[in-house]
PDB file of C-alpha atoms in Angstrom:
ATOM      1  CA  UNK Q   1       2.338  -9.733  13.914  1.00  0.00           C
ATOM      2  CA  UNK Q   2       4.746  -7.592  12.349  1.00  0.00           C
ATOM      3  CA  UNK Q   3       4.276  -3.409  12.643  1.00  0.00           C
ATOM      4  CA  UNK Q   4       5.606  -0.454  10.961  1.00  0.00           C
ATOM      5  CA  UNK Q   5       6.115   3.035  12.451  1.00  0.00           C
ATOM      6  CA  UNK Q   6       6.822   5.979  11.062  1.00  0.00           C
ATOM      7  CA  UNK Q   7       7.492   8.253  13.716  1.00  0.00           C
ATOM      8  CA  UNK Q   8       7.498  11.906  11.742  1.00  0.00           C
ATOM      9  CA  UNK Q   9       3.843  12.667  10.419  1.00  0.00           C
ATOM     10  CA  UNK Q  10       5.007  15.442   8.436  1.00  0.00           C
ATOM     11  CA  UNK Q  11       8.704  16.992   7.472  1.00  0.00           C
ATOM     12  CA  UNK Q  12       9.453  19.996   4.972  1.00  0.00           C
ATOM     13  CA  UNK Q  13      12.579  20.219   2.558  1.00  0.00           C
ATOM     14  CA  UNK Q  14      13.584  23.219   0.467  1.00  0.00           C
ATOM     15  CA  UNK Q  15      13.658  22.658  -3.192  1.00  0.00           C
ATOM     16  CA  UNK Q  16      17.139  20.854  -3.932  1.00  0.00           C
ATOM     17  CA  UNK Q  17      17.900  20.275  -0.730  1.00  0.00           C
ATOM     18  CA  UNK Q  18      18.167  16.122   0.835  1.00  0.00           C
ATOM     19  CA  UNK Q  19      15.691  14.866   2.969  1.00  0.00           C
ATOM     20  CA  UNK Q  20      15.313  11.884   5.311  1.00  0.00           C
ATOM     21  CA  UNK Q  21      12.135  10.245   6.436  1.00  0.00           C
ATOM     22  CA  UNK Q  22      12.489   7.219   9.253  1.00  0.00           C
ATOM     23  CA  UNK Q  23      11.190   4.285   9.759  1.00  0.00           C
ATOM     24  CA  UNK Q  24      11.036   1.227  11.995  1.00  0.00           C
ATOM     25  CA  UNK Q  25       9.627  -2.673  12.183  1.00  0.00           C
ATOM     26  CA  UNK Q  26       9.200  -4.930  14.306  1.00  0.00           C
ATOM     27  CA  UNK Q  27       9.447  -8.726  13.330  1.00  0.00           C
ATOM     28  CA  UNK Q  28      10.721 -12.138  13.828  1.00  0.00           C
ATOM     29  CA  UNK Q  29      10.913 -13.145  10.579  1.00  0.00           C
ATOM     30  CA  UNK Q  30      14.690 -13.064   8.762  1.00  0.00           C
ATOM     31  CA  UNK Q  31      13.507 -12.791   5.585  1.00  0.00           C
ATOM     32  CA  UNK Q  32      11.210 -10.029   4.281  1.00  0.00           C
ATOM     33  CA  UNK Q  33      10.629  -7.154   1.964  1.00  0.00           C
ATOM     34  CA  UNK Q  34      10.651  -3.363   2.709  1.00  0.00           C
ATOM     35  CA  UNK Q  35       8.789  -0.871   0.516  1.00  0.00           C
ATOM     36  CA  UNK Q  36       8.362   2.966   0.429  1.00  0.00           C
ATOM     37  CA  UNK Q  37       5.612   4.094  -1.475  1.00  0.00           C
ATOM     38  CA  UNK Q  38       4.484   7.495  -2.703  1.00  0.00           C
ATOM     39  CA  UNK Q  39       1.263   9.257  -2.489  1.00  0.00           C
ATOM     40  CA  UNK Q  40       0.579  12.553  -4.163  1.00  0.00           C
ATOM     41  CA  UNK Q  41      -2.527  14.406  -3.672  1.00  0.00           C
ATOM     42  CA  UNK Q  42      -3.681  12.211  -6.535  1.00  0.00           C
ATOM     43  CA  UNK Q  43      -4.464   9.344  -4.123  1.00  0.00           C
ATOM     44  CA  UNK Q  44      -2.686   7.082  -6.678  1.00  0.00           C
ATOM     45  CA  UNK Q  45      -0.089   4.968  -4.846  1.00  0.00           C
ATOM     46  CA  UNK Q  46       3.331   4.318  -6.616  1.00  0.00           C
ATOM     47  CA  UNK Q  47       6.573   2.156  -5.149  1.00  0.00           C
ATOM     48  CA  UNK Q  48       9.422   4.852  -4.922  1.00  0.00           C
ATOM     49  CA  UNK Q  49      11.527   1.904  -3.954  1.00  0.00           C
ATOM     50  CA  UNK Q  50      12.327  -1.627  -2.283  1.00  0.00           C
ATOM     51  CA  UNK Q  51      14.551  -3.796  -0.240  1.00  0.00           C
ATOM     52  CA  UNK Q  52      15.021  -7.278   0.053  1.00  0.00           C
ATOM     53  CA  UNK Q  53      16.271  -8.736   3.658  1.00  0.00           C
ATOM     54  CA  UNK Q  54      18.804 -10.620   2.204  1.00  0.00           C
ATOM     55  CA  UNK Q  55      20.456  -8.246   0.479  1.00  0.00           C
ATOM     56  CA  UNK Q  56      23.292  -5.714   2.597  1.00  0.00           C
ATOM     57  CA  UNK Q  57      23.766  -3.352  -0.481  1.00  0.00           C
ATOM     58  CA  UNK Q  58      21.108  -0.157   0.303  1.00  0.00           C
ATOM     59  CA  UNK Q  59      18.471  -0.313  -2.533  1.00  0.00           C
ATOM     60  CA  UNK Q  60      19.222   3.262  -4.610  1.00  0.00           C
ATOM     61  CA  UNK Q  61      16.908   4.413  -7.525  1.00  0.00           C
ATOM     62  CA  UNK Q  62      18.120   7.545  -8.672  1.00  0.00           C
ATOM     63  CA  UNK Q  63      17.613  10.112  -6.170  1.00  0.00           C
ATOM     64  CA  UNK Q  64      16.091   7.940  -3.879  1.00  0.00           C
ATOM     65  CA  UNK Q  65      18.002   5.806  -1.679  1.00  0.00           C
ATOM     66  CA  UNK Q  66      17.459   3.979   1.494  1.00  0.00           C
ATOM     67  CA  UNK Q  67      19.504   3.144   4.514  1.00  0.00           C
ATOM     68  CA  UNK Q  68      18.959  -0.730   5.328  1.00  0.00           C
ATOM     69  CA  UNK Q  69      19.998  -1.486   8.968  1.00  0.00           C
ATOM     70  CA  UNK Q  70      18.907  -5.164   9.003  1.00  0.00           C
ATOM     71  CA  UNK Q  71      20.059  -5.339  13.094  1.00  0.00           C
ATOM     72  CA  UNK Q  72      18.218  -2.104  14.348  1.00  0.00           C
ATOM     73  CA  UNK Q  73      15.268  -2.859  12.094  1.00  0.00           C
ATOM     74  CA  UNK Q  74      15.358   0.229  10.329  1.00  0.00           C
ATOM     75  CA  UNK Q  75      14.752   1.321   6.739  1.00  0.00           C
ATOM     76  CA  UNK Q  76      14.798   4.963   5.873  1.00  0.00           C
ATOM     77  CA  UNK Q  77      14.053   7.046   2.721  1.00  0.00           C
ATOM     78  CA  UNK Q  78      16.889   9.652   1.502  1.00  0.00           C
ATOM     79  CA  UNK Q  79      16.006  11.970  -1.085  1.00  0.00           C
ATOM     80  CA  UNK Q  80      18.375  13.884  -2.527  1.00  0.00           C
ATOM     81  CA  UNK Q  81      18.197  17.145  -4.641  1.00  0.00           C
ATOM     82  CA  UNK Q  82      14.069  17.638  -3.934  1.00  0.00           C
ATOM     83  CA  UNK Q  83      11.518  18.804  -6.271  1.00  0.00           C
ATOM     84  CA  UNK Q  84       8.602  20.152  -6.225  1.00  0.00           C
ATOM     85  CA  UNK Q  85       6.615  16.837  -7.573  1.00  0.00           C
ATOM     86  CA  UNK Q  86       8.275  14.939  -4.748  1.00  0.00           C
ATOM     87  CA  UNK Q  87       5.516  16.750  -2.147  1.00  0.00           C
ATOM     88  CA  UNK Q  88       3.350  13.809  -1.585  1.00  0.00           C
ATOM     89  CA  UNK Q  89       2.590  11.226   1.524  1.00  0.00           C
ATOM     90  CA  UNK Q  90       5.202   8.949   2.038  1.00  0.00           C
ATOM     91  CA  UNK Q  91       3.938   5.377   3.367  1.00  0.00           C
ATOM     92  CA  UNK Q  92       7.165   2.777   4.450  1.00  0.00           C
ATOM     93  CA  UNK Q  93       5.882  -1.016   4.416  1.00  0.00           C
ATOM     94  CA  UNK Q  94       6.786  -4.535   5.289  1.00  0.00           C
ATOM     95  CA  UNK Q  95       5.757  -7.835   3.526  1.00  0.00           C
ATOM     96  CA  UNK Q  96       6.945 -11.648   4.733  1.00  0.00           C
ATOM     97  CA  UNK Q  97       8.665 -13.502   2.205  1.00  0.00           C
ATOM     98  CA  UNK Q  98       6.353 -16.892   3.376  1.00  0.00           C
ATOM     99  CA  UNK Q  99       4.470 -17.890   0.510  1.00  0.00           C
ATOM    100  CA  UNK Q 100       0.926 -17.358   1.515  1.00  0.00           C
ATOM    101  CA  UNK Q 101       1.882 -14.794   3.673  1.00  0.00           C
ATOM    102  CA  UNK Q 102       2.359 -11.699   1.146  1.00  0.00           C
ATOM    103  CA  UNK Q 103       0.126  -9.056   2.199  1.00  0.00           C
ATOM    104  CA  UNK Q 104       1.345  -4.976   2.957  1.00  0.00           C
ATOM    105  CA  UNK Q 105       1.688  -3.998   6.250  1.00  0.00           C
ATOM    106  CA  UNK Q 106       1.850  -0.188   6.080  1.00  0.00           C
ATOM    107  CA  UNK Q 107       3.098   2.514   8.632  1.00  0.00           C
ATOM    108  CA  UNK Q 108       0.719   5.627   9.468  1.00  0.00           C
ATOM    109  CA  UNK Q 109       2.575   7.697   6.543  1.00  0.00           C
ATOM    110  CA  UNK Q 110       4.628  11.004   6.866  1.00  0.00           C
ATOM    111  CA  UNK Q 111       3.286  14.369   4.735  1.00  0.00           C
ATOM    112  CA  UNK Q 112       6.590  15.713   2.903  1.00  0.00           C
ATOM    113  CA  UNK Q 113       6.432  19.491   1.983  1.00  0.00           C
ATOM    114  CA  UNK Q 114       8.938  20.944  -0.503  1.00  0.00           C
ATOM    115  CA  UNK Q 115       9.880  24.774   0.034  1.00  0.00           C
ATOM    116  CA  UNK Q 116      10.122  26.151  -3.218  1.00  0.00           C
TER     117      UNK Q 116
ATOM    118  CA  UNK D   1      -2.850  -1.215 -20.306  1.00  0.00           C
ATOM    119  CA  UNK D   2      -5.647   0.279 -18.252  1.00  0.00           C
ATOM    120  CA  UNK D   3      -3.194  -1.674 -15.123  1.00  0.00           C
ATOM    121  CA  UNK D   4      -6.113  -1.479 -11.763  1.00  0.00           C
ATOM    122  CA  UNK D   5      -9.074   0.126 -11.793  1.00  0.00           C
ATOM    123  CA  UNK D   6     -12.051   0.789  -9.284  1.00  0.00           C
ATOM    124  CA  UNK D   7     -15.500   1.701  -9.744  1.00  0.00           C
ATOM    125  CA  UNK D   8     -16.924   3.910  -8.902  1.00  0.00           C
ATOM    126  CA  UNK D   9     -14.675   6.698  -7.672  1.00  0.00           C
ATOM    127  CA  UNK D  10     -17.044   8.109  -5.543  1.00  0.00           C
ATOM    128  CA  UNK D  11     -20.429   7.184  -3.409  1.00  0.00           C
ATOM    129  CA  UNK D  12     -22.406   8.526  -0.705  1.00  0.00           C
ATOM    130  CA  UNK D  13     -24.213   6.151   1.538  1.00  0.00           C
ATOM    131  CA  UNK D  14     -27.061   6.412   3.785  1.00  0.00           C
ATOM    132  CA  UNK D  15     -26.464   4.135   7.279  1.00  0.00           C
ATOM    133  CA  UNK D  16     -28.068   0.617   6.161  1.00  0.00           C
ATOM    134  CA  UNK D  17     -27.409   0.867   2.121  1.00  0.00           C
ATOM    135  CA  UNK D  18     -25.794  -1.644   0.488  1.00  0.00           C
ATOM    136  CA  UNK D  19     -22.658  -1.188  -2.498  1.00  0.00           C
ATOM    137  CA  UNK D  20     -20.601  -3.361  -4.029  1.00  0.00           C
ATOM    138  CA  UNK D  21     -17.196  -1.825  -5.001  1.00  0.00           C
ATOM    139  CA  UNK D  22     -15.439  -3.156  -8.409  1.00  0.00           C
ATOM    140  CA  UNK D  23     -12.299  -3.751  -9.281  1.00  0.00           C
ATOM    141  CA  UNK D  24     -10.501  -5.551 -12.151  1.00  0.00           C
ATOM    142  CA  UNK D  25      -6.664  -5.678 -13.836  1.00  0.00           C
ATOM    143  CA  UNK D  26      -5.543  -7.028 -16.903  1.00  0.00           C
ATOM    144  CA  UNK D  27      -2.243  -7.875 -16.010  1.00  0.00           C
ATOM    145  CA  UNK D  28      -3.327 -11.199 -15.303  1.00  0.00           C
ATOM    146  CA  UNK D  29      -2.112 -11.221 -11.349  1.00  0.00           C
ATOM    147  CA  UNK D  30      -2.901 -14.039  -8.957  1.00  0.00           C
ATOM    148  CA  UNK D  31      -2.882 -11.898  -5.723  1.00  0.00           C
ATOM    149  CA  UNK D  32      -5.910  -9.159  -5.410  1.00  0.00           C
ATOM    150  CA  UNK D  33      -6.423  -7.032  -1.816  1.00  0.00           C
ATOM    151  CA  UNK D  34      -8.722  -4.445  -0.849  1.00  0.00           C
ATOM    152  CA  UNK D  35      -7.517  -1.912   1.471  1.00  0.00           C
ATOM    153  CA  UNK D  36      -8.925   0.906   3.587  1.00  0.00           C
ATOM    154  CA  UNK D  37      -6.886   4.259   4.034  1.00  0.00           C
ATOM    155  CA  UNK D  38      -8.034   6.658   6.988  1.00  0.00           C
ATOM    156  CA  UNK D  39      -6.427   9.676   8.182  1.00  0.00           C
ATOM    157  CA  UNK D  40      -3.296   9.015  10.479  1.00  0.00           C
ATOM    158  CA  UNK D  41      -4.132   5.141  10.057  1.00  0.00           C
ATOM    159  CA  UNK D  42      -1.934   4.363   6.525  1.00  0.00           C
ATOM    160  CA  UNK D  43      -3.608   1.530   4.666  1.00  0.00           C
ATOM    161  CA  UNK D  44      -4.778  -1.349   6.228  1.00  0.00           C
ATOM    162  CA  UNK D  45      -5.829  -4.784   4.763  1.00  0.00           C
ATOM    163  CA  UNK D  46      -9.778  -5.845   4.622  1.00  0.00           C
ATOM    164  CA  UNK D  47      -9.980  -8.811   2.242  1.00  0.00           C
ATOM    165  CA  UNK D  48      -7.401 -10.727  -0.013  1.00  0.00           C
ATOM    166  CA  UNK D  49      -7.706 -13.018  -2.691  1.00  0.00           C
ATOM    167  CA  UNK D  50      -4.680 -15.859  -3.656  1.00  0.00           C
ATOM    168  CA  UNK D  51      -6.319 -16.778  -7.139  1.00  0.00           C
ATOM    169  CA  UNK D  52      -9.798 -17.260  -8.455  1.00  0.00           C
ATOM    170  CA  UNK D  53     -12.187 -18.384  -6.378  1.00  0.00           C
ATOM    171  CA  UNK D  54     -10.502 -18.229  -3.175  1.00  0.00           C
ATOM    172  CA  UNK D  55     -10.524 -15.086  -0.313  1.00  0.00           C
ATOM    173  CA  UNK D  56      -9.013 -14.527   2.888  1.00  0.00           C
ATOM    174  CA  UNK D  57      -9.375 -12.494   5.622  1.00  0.00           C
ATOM    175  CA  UNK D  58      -7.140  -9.844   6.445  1.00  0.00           C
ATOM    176  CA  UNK D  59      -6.835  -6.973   9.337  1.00  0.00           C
ATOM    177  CA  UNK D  60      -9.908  -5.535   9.461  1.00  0.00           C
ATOM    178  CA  UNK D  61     -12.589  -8.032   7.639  1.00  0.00           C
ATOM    179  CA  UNK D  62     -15.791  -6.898   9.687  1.00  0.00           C
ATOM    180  CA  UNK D  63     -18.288  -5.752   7.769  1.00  0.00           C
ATOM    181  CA  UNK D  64     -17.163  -6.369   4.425  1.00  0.00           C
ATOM    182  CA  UNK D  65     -17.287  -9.448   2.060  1.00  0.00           C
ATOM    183  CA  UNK D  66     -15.165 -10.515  -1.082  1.00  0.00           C
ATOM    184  CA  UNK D  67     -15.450 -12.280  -3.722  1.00  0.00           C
ATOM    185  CA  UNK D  68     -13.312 -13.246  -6.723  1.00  0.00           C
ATOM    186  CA  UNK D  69     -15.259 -15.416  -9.218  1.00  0.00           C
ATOM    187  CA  UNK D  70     -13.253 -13.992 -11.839  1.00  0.00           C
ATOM    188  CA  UNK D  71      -9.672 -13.401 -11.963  1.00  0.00           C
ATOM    189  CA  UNK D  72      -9.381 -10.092 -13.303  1.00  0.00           C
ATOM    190  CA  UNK D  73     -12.125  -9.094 -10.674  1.00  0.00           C
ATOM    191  CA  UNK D  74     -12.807  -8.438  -6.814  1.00  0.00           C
ATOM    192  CA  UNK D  75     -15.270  -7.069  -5.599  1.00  0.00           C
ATOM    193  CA  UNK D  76     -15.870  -5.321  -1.595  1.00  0.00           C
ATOM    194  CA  UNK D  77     -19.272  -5.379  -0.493  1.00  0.00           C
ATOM    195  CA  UNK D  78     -20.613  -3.765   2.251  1.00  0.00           C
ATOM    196  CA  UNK D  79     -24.265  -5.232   2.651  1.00  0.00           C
ATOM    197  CA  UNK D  80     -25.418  -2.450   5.728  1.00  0.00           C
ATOM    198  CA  UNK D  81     -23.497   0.162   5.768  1.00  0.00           C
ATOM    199  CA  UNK D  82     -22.228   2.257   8.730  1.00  0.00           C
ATOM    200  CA  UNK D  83     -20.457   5.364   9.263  1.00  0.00           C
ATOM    201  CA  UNK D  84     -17.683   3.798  10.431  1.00  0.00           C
ATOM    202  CA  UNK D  85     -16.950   2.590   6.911  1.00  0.00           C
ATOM    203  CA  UNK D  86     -16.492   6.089   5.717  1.00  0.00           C
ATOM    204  CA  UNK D  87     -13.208   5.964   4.354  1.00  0.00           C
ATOM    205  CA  UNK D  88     -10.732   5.367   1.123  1.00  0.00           C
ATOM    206  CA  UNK D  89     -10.858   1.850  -0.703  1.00  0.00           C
ATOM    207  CA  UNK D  90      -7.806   1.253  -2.760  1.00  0.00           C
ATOM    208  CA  UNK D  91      -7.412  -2.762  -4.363  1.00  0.00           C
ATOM    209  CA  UNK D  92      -4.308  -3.981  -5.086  1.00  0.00           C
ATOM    210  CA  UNK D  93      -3.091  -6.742  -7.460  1.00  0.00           C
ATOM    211  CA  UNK D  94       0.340  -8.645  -7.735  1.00  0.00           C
ATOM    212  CA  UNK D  95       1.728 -11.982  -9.406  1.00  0.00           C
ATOM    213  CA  UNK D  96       2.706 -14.830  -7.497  1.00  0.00           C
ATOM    214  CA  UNK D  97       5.824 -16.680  -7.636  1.00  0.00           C
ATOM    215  CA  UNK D  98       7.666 -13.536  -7.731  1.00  0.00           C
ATOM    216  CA  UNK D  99       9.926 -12.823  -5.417  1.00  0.00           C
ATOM    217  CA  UNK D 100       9.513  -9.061  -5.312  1.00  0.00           C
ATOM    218  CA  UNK D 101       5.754  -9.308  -6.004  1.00  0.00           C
ATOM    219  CA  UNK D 102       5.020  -5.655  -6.016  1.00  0.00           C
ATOM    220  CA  UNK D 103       1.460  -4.532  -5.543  1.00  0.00           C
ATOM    221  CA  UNK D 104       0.265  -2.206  -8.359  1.00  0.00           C
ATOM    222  CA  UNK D 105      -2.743  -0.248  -7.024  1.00  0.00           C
ATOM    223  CA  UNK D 106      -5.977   1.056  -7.944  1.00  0.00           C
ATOM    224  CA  UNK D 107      -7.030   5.174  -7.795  1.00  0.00           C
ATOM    225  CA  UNK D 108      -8.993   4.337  -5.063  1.00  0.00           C
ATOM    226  CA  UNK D 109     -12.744   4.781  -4.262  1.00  0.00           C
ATOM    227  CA  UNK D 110     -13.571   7.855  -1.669  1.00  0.00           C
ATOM    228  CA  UNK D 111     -16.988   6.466  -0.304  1.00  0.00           C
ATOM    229  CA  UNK D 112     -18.464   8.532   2.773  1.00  0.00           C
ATOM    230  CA  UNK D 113     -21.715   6.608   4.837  1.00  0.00           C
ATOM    231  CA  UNK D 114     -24.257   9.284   6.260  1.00  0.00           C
TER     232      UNK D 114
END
């Protein structure tokens, strides 16, 4: 079974300033999504961004980027130039490209604080 | 596009009650899930749905049942409640055949068992 950790439960950024959450997976699968997902204190969930195996090229959507490292089985979130509406839970997760196999499998989250 | 929604938002339960949770999308996706969030857990997977009519059983099924007679709908029922199932509910929904297949979720349900 594959697992996701996210080994900081809560990091703080001043307003403008880049931030980097971690995270790490375990599978044996070579093909595979990656997700990071946002959670403000709305509860609402929303994809910040995503990663296909396959690809090398780092996913970027605007200020958010990630750092792919297919080898050490690593995907982290960069934010760059933080704002005040990017305080929110972050939640990385891992899905198997196998058809029939397409469920979430989420890490425990990390709570990101922006320092105004 | 209303996209997922969940009813109700919020429910108290005595230990022993019975709910059923709703929720429906009209984007007209294959793939539904119901998911529980608790604190320092992230989400994990209860019940999943491939298309109308069928369910699956994901991490943590016990105590809950599915069902998916419709395909815009799924609904989580818990038929005797427990505290233990005092938690967040969010469903999910997704196409199939997609290769990214992102999962657009609900607002979630907050239901807390006495």
């Amino acid at each position: 079974a594959q697992t996701v950790t996210q080994s900081q439960p809560e990091m703080s950024v001043q307003e403008a300033e880049t931030v980097t959450l971690s995270c790490t997976y375990d599978t044996s699968e070579s093909d595979y999504y990656l997700f990071w997902y946002k959670q403000p204190p709305s509860r609402q969930m929303i994809l910040v961004i995503r990663q296909e195996a396959y690809k090398q090229q780092n996913a970027t959507e605007n200020r958010f980027s990630v750092n792919f490292q297919k080898a050490a089985k690593s995907f982290s979130l960069k934010i760059s130039d933080s704002q005040l509406g990017d305080a929110a839970m972050y939640f990385c997760a891992y899905r198997s490209a196998n058809f029939g196999n397409e469920k979430l499998t989420f890490g425990t989250g990390t709570r990101l604080t922006i320092i105004p | 596009n209303a996209g997922v929604t969940q009813t109700p938002k919020f429910r108290v339960l005595k230990t022993g009650q019975s709910m059923t949770l709703l929720c429906a999308q009209d984007m007209n996706h294959e793939y539904m899930y119901w998911y529980r969030q608790d604190p320092g857990m992230g989400l994990r997977l209860i019940h999943y749905s491939v298309g109308e009519g069928t369910t699956a059983k994901g991490e943590v099924p016990d105590g809950y049942n599915v069902s998916r007679l419709k395909k815009q709908n799924f609904l989580l029922g818990l038929e005797s409640a427990a505290p233990s199932q005092t938690s967040v509910y969010f469903c999910a929904s997704s196409y199939t055949g997609d290769s990214y297949n992102e999962q657009f979720f609900g607002p979630g349900t907050r239901l807390t068992v006495l």
